Short mmCIF file of C-alpha atoms in Angstrom, two decimals:
data_model
loop_
_atom_site.label_atom_id
_atom_site.label_comp_id
_atom_site.label_asym_id
_atom_site.label_seq_id
_atom_site.Cartn_x
_atom_site.Cartn_y
_atom_site.Cartn_z
CA MET A 1 14.71 -39.38 -6.01
CA LYS A 2 13.89 -43.05 -4.24
CA ALA A 3 10.16 -43.75 -3.35
CA ALA A 4 9.44 -42.75 -0.01
CA THR A 5 10.30 -45.46 2.48
CA LEU A 6 7.60 -47.03 5.40
CA SER A 7 8.18 -46.65 9.21
CA GLU A 8 8.41 -49.65 11.28
CA ALA A 9 4.66 -49.15 11.60
CA GLY A 10 3.67 -49.22 8.12
CA VAL A 11 3.44 -45.38 7.97
CA SER A 12 5.02 -43.42 4.94
CA ARG A 13 7.98 -41.31 6.15
CA GLU A 14 7.67 -38.92 3.37
CA ILE A 15 7.16 -35.55 4.25
CA LEU A 16 4.62 -33.93 1.98
CA VAL A 17 4.37 -30.36 1.33
CA ILE A 18 1.31 -28.85 -0.42
CA GLY A 19 1.88 -25.39 -2.54
CA SER A 20 5.51 -24.46 -4.34
CA GLY A 21 5.56 -20.68 -3.22
CA PHE A 22 8.09 -18.95 -1.16
CA ALA A 23 6.90 -20.57 2.06
CA ALA A 24 7.00 -24.29 0.58
CA GLN A 25 10.46 -24.09 -1.17
CA GLN A 26 12.04 -22.25 1.82
CA LEU A 27 11.02 -25.17 3.85
CA VAL A 28 12.07 -27.73 1.45
CA LYS A 29 15.87 -25.83 1.91
CA SER A 30 15.38 -25.68 5.56
CA LEU A 31 14.50 -29.52 5.42
CA ARG A 32 17.33 -30.30 3.10
CA LYS A 33 20.09 -28.41 5.51
CA LEU A 34 19.28 -30.50 8.16
CA ASP A 35 19.01 -33.68 6.84
CA ALA A 36 20.18 -34.78 3.43
CA GLU A 37 18.17 -38.30 3.03
CA GLN A 38 14.65 -37.49 4.16
CA PRO A 39 12.05 -38.51 1.57
CA ILE A 40 10.36 -35.04 0.33
CA ARG A 41 7.55 -34.38 -1.81
CA LEU A 42 5.84 -31.24 -3.20
CA ILE A 43 2.93 -31.27 -5.03
CA THR A 44 1.82 -27.83 -6.68
CA ALA A 45 -0.89 -26.76 -8.84
CA GLU A 46 1.67 -24.49 -10.77
CA SER A 47 4.93 -25.40 -12.52
CA GLY A 48 7.00 -25.27 -9.34
CA ASP A 49 9.56 -22.49 -10.54
CA GLU A 50 11.65 -20.06 -8.02
CA TYR A 51 11.33 -16.66 -8.32
CA ASN A 52 11.28 -13.37 -6.38
CA LYS A 53 7.75 -12.63 -5.40
CA PRO A 54 8.75 -8.95 -4.18
CA ASP A 55 9.87 -8.47 -7.57
CA LEU A 56 6.14 -8.11 -8.66
CA SER A 57 5.92 -4.87 -7.49
CA HIS A 58 8.40 -3.59 -9.59
CA VAL A 59 7.59 -4.89 -12.93
CA VAL A 60 7.85 -1.67 -14.91
CA SER A 61 10.98 -0.01 -13.64
CA ARG A 62 13.24 -2.60 -13.92
CA GLY A 63 11.63 -3.90 -17.11
CA CYS A 64 11.11 -7.53 -15.98
CA THR A 65 9.31 -9.99 -18.20
CA ALA A 66 7.32 -12.66 -16.18
CA ALA A 67 9.75 -15.57 -17.84
CA SER A 68 12.69 -13.57 -16.64
CA MET A 69 11.71 -13.35 -13.01
CA THR A 70 12.16 -17.25 -12.81
CA ARG A 71 15.60 -18.17 -11.22
CA LEU A 72 15.27 -22.12 -11.06
CA SER A 73 12.57 -24.15 -12.49
CA GLY A 74 10.45 -26.47 -10.97
CA SER A 75 12.74 -29.41 -12.16
CA ASP A 76 16.17 -27.72 -11.76
CA PHE A 77 14.87 -26.85 -8.07
CA ALA A 78 13.80 -30.65 -7.29
CA GLU A 79 17.17 -31.70 -8.92
CA GLN A 80 18.95 -29.72 -6.56
CA GLN A 81 17.14 -30.18 -3.22
CA ARG A 82 16.61 -33.93 -4.24
CA ILE A 83 12.90 -33.84 -3.78
CA ALA A 84 9.94 -35.38 -5.58
CA LEU A 85 8.02 -32.68 -7.54
CA VAL A 86 4.43 -33.28 -8.60
CA PRO A 87 3.57 -29.99 -10.91
CA HIS A 88 0.52 -29.22 -12.38
CA CYS A 89 -1.33 -31.18 -10.21
CA PRO A 90 -4.22 -29.54 -8.12
CA VAL A 91 -5.03 -31.33 -4.50
CA LEU A 92 -8.61 -32.76 -4.24
CA GLY A 93 -8.58 -33.58 -0.88
CA ILE A 94 -7.14 -34.59 2.38
CA ASP A 95 -7.94 -37.94 4.29
CA PRO A 96 -6.55 -36.93 7.77
CA ALA A 97 -7.52 -40.32 9.64
CA ARG A 98 -5.59 -42.23 6.34
CA ARG A 99 -3.01 -39.95 6.06
CA ILE A 100 -3.51 -39.73 2.47
CA VAL A 101 -3.81 -36.57 -0.08
CA MET A 102 -5.92 -37.16 -3.15
CA THR A 103 -4.91 -35.94 -6.64
CA GLY A 104 -5.94 -36.14 -10.12
CA GLN A 105 -2.93 -38.18 -10.51
CA GLY A 106 -3.59 -40.43 -7.27
CA GLU A 107 -3.34 -40.59 -3.91
CA PHE A 108 -0.27 -39.77 -1.79
CA ALA A 109 0.89 -41.07 1.63
CA TYR A 110 2.44 -38.70 3.99
CA GLY A 111 4.23 -39.30 7.43
CA GLN A 112 3.73 -35.40 8.02
CA LEU A 113 1.76 -32.90 5.61
CA VAL A 114 2.55 -29.30 5.90
CA LEU A 115 -0.25 -27.10 4.13
CA ALA A 116 1.82 -24.03 2.02
CA THR A 117 -1.27 -23.11 0.11
CA GLY A 118 -1.14 -19.31 0.35
CA ALA A 119 -3.18 -16.51 -0.30
CA SER A 120 -4.95 -14.93 -3.08
CA ALA A 121 -5.50 -11.64 -3.96
CA ALA A 122 -8.68 -10.06 -2.49
CA ARG A 123 -11.06 -8.32 -4.93
CA PRO A 124 -13.70 -5.61 -3.98
CA ASP A 125 -17.30 -6.90 -3.98
CA LEU A 126 -18.79 -5.47 -7.29
CA PRO A 127 -19.96 -7.31 -10.44
CA GLY A 128 -17.08 -7.56 -12.80
CA SER A 129 -14.30 -7.66 -10.28
CA GLU A 130 -13.41 -11.12 -11.19
CA GLN A 131 -11.74 -9.43 -14.48
CA LEU A 132 -9.43 -6.92 -12.30
CA VAL A 133 -5.92 -7.58 -12.92
CA THR A 134 -3.91 -8.80 -9.67
CA LEU A 135 -0.44 -9.28 -9.59
CA ASN A 136 0.14 -12.07 -6.22
CA SER A 137 1.97 -14.57 -8.38
CA GLN A 138 4.13 -14.88 -11.68
CA GLN A 139 1.67 -16.67 -13.26
CA GLU A 140 -0.78 -13.80 -12.63
CA TYR A 141 1.92 -11.24 -14.22
CA ALA A 142 2.50 -13.84 -17.06
CA ALA A 143 -1.49 -13.23 -17.76
CA ALA A 144 -1.41 -9.89 -17.24
CA GLU A 145 2.13 -8.77 -18.93
CA GLY A 146 0.45 -7.73 -22.39
CA PRO A 147 -1.96 -5.37 -21.09
CA ILE A 148 0.17 -3.90 -18.30
CA GLN A 149 2.89 -3.07 -21.20
CA GLN A 150 0.36 -1.33 -23.50
CA ALA A 151 -1.80 0.39 -21.05
CA ARG A 152 -1.47 4.31 -20.36
CA ARG A 153 -4.26 4.86 -18.05
CA ILE A 154 -3.66 2.51 -14.78
CA MET A 155 -5.96 2.74 -11.79
CA VAL A 156 -4.68 0.66 -8.55
CA LEU A 157 -7.06 -0.12 -5.82
CA GLY A 158 -5.59 -0.15 -2.15
CA ALA A 159 -3.17 2.46 -1.02
CA GLY A 160 -1.71 0.07 1.35
CA LEU A 161 2.31 -1.26 1.40
CA ILE A 162 1.62 -3.50 -2.59
CA GLY A 163 -0.71 -0.69 -3.71
CA CYS A 164 1.75 2.18 -3.17
CA GLU A 165 4.62 0.08 -4.64
CA LEU A 166 2.54 -0.44 -7.72
CA ALA A 167 1.45 2.85 -8.19
CA MET A 168 4.86 4.15 -8.07
CA ASP A 169 6.40 1.45 -10.07
CA MET A 170 3.61 1.95 -12.54
CA ALA A 171 4.09 5.74 -12.96
CA SER A 172 8.19 5.19 -13.16
CA ASP A 173 7.55 5.73 -17.33
CA GLY A 174 5.12 8.40 -17.58
CA ARG A 175 1.70 6.95 -16.91
CA GLU A 176 -1.30 8.12 -15.89
CA VAL A 177 -1.89 6.42 -12.55
CA THR A 178 -4.44 6.79 -10.00
CA LEU A 179 -4.58 5.18 -6.40
CA VAL A 180 -7.56 4.70 -4.84
CA ASP A 181 -8.55 3.87 -1.35
CA LEU A 182 -10.72 4.14 1.64
CA ALA A 183 -9.00 5.46 3.79
CA ASP A 184 -7.80 9.19 4.01
CA SER A 185 -3.66 8.61 3.52
CA PRO A 186 -1.89 5.70 2.20
CA LEU A 187 -0.69 3.19 4.56
CA SER A 188 -3.26 3.46 7.10
CA ALA A 189 -2.96 0.19 8.51
CA LEU A 190 0.21 0.69 9.43
CA LEU A 191 1.21 4.39 10.08
CA PRO A 192 -0.75 7.01 11.67
CA ALA A 193 -1.82 9.80 8.76
CA VAL A 194 0.91 12.49 9.30
CA LEU A 195 4.05 10.09 9.10
CA SER A 196 2.62 9.09 5.40
CA GLN A 197 2.72 12.84 3.89
CA PRO A 198 6.31 12.39 2.77
CA LEU A 199 5.21 9.37 1.10
CA GLN A 200 1.94 11.26 -0.47
CA GLN A 201 4.23 13.88 -1.94
CA ALA A 202 6.52 11.62 -3.39
CA LEU A 203 3.91 9.89 -5.23
CA HIS A 204 2.12 13.30 -6.36
CA SER A 205 5.99 14.29 -7.63
CA GLN A 206 5.61 11.00 -10.09
CA GLY A 207 2.75 11.78 -11.09
CA VAL A 208 0.42 9.79 -9.28
CA LYS A 209 -3.45 10.76 -8.76
CA LEU A 210 -4.52 10.22 -5.19
CA GLN A 211 -8.52 9.33 -4.57
CA LEU A 212 -8.41 8.37 -0.63
CA GLY A 213 -11.21 8.78 1.31
CA GLN A 214 -13.28 6.97 -1.72
CA GLY A 215 -14.38 3.31 -2.76
CA ILE A 216 -15.46 1.76 -6.02
CA ALA A 217 -19.10 2.62 -6.54
CA GLU A 218 -19.40 0.81 -9.99
CA LEU A 219 -17.19 -0.97 -12.51
CA GLY A 220 -17.90 -1.47 -16.16
CA LEU A 221 -16.16 -2.87 -19.00
CA LEU A 222 -15.95 -0.36 -22.10
CA ASP A 223 -16.85 -3.13 -24.65
CA PRO A 224 -18.00 -6.21 -22.17
CA ASP A 225 -16.72 -8.36 -25.42
CA ARG A 226 -13.27 -7.11 -24.90
CA PRO A 227 -11.90 -7.42 -21.50
CA GLN A 228 -8.72 -6.23 -22.23
CA GLY A 229 -10.51 -2.93 -23.95
CA GLY A 230 -10.66 -0.67 -20.72
CA TRP A 231 -12.83 0.23 -17.77
CA ARG A 232 -15.17 2.69 -16.60
CA VAL A 233 -14.81 3.28 -13.11
CA THR A 234 -17.45 5.20 -10.67
CA LEU A 235 -15.88 6.01 -7.30
CA SER A 236 -18.24 6.52 -4.63
CA ASN A 237 -18.08 10.40 -5.26
CA GLY A 238 -19.67 10.16 -8.42
CA ARG A 239 -16.54 10.81 -10.40
CA VAL A 240 -15.97 8.64 -13.49
CA SER A 241 -12.97 8.10 -15.14
CA GLU A 242 -11.89 5.35 -17.98
CA GLN A 243 -8.59 3.41 -17.66
CA ASP A 244 -6.88 1.12 -19.60
CA LEU A 245 -6.28 -1.40 -16.67
CA VAL A 246 -7.43 -1.92 -13.23
CA ILE A 247 -5.56 -3.26 -10.30
CA ALA A 248 -6.76 -4.97 -7.50
CA ALA A 249 -4.25 -4.89 -4.24
CA ILE A 250 -6.53 -4.31 -1.67
CA GLY A 251 -5.07 -7.27 0.59
CA LEU A 252 -4.54 -10.82 0.42
CA LYS A 253 -7.38 -13.70 1.53
CA PRO A 254 -5.69 -17.03 2.86
CA ASN A 255 -6.55 -19.88 0.53
CA LEU A 256 -8.58 -22.42 3.06
CA VAL A 257 -10.61 -24.32 0.88
CA LEU A 258 -8.51 -27.29 1.05
CA ALA A 259 -8.12 -27.23 4.95
CA GLN A 260 -11.77 -26.44 5.81
CA ALA A 261 -12.66 -29.49 3.76
CA ALA A 262 -10.26 -31.74 5.66
CA GLY A 263 -12.07 -30.69 9.11
CA LEU A 264 -9.24 -28.58 10.27
CA ALA A 265 -10.06 -25.62 12.17
CA VAL A 266 -9.93 -21.82 10.70
CA GLU A 267 -10.66 -18.55 11.34
CA ARG A 268 -9.17 -15.93 9.11
CA GLY A 269 -6.23 -18.59 8.43
CA ILE A 270 -5.37 -22.25 9.16
CA LEU A 271 -4.97 -22.16 12.79
CA VAL A 272 -1.99 -23.58 14.04
CA ASP A 273 0.35 -23.75 17.55
CA ASP A 274 3.24 -22.53 18.20
CA SER A 275 4.81 -26.02 16.63
CA LEU A 276 3.00 -24.40 13.56
CA GLN A 277 0.64 -27.77 13.68
CA THR A 278 -2.93 -27.51 12.78
CA SER A 279 -5.97 -28.70 14.86
CA ALA A 280 -5.13 -32.39 13.19
CA PRO A 281 -1.94 -34.68 13.93
CA HIS A 282 0.72 -34.68 11.90
CA ILE A 283 -0.49 -31.58 9.64
CA PHE A 284 1.01 -28.67 9.94
CA ALA A 285 0.87 -25.08 8.12
CA LEU A 286 3.38 -22.29 7.03
CA GLY A 287 3.09 -19.02 5.22
CA ASP A 288 -0.02 -16.54 4.17
CA CYS A 289 -2.22 -19.60 4.68
CA ALA A 290 -1.67 -19.77 8.55
CA GLN A 291 -2.86 -17.75 11.46
CA TRP A 292 -0.30 -17.83 14.62
CA ARG A 293 -1.31 -16.60 17.89
CA GLY A 294 -4.45 -14.74 15.91
CA GLN A 295 -1.87 -13.08 13.20
CA LEU A 296 -1.47 -13.55 9.98
CA LEU A 297 1.97 -13.04 8.95
CA PRO A 298 2.48 -12.04 5.06
CA PHE A 299 5.73 -10.80 5.35
CA LEU A 300 9.21 -12.84 4.25
CA GLN A 301 11.11 -13.02 7.48
CA PRO A 302 8.31 -14.76 9.79
CA ILE A 303 8.35 -17.14 6.73
CA VAL A 304 12.13 -18.04 6.91
CA LEU A 305 11.91 -18.39 10.69
CA GLY A 306 8.96 -20.31 10.79
CA ALA A 307 10.61 -22.93 8.17
CA ASN A 308 13.59 -23.20 10.17
CA ALA A 309 11.61 -23.84 13.12
CA LEU A 310 9.44 -26.09 11.48
CA ALA A 311 11.87 -28.16 9.68
CA ARG A 312 13.49 -29.02 12.94
CA THR A 313 10.02 -30.09 14.66
CA LEU A 314 9.39 -32.24 11.49
CA LEU A 315 12.94 -34.10 11.89
CA GLY A 316 12.11 -34.96 15.33
CA THR A 317 13.05 -31.76 17.71
CA PRO A 318 10.23 -29.90 18.76
CA THR A 319 10.80 -26.50 17.98
CA PRO A 320 8.11 -23.62 18.69
CA LEU A 321 7.81 -20.38 16.79
CA THR A 322 9.37 -17.41 18.39
CA LEU A 323 9.62 -14.00 16.40
CA PRO A 324 11.56 -10.65 16.76
CA HIS A 325 10.11 -7.68 15.91
CA ILE A 326 9.43 -7.70 12.28
CA LEU A 327 10.76 -5.14 10.18
CA VAL A 328 8.46 -3.85 7.48
CA LYS A 329 10.07 -2.42 4.43
CA VAL A 330 7.80 -0.12 2.10
CA LYS A 331 10.38 -0.15 -1.44
CA THR A 332 8.59 3.24 -3.05
CA PRO A 333 11.70 4.42 -4.55
CA ARG A 334 11.12 8.06 -4.10
CA TYR A 335 10.64 7.94 -0.81
CA PRO A 336 11.39 4.50 0.95
CA LEU A 337 9.81 3.50 4.50
CA GLN A 338 10.79 0.79 7.29
CA LEU A 339 8.84 0.35 10.44
CA ALA A 340 8.78 -2.26 13.12
CA GLY A 341 6.84 -2.78 16.41
CA ARG A 342 3.49 -0.91 17.49
CA THR A 343 3.39 2.20 15.38
CA LYS A 344 -0.85 2.46 15.29
CA GLY A 345 -2.82 3.35 18.61
CA GLU A 346 -4.40 6.29 20.43
CA ASP A 347 -2.07 6.12 23.16
CA LEU A 348 1.35 6.20 21.72
CA ALA A 349 3.46 9.35 22.04
CA TRP A 350 5.46 10.13 18.98
CA GLN A 351 8.73 11.92 18.83
CA CYS A 352 9.67 12.56 15.48
CA ARG A 353 12.67 14.23 14.01
CA TRP A 354 12.46 15.65 10.15
CA ASN A 355 14.61 17.07 7.46
CA SER A 356 13.72 17.79 4.17
CA GLN A 357 14.68 14.34 2.78
CA GLY A 358 13.39 11.93 5.90
CA MET A 359 12.50 11.36 9.01
CA VAL A 360 12.96 9.43 12.39
CA ALA A 361 9.66 8.70 14.59
CA GLU A 362 9.65 7.09 17.82
CA ALA A 363 6.32 5.75 19.22
CA HIS A 364 6.32 5.34 23.13
CA GLY A 365 4.00 3.92 25.08
CA GLU A 366 2.40 5.34 28.39
CA ASP A 367 5.36 4.00 30.45
CA GLY A 368 7.50 6.25 28.23
CA GLU A 369 9.58 3.05 26.62
CA LEU A 370 10.17 2.62 23.15
CA CYS A 371 7.20 0.39 21.45
CA GLY A 372 7.86 1.23 17.54
CA PHE A 373 9.05 3.35 15.08
CA VAL A 374 8.93 4.51 11.26
CA VAL A 375 11.81 5.81 9.29
CA GLY A 376 11.91 7.26 5.80
CA GLY A 377 13.33 9.02 2.90
CA ASP A 378 17.43 9.21 3.82
CA GLN A 379 16.76 8.20 7.29
CA MET A 380 16.47 4.43 6.39
CA SER A 381 20.36 3.64 8.52
CA ALA A 382 18.32 4.51 11.55
CA ALA A 383 16.33 1.38 11.23
CA PHE A 384 18.33 -1.13 13.10
CA PRO A 385 19.52 0.68 15.91
CA LEU A 386 16.06 1.30 16.61
CA LEU A 387 15.57 -2.50 16.04
CA ARG A 388 17.65 -3.42 18.46
CA GLN A 389 15.79 -0.85 21.21
CA LEU A 390 12.82 -2.34 21.13
CA PRO A 391 11.74 -4.69 24.14
CA ARG A 392 11.61 -8.20 23.67
#
């Protein structure tokens, strides 16, 4: 692609995107649909390859290798979208005053800058946790692919959405899987405990051992000289077990170092307004790294809608982000779930319909109005009619 042109004021016209995950690539696609000529540059510490991140929760049952997950190489993506790609290039800093991004491969001027730096897998605050397996990217899976294939005893830390999906997937070919969480029920941040009972039963039926209401007291390698030689894990109740592999799935931490060093306002994520602009002019943030209206939004739907709105804003048509109710899908094959709206709170009144294979649970507020729902099992088709009933 041609080098970036300058505006009449001598400022680069280039839209520069830092990152190459789903948010970055979705933004590039949205920009290119609207403008075939706009100069775009994508800088990433990785290869820039395109892959489907949700597949990481199902690598065992689907027989995926890390290499087979690639849909499009970074170079092919760049050619297809007609952008300049700078792969394997960590960003060292940002100078907002000069509108410059500093890297090991030189400085790049920008007209507008988008931070799509994503988030990293959180780890327990224990010695040795830096050696735990995490599956938050294709690169992390590539590094752990061999140990995952060989492991017969696997412990998954965290019974949230990703942890439950991973535990069920890892148990799909008869491995001994233990799922550990401090909460007394899985998906505790999303559901009342009673609504997670069918999922617990489905996990049990697949052989997953649930250790709920338990934390990790101690982690230790069986052989300190061989990180892949297995782990000795002590739970908070004193129970000790030996595991071939321990996977951390306790949440995500937005990558904020670059934004903080540039003087941008951050809290849990990079603070953005309704236009996804940060506290600095000409700098925006999108995806897992951004905090919008007090929320982190680690789901695909808000990223797609955010990319569409931000593309219009960057191209000169200010477009605030507006989000409908997000339909969250829990892809646990033996008992899938979908939920939307407000599904946690002591003030909610639940109306539940159960059968032997599924459920429909409606949450009503104090005014009696529907404000959230959970559907599971063979009742998944009820999700979209209920979604349309939720008030804006």
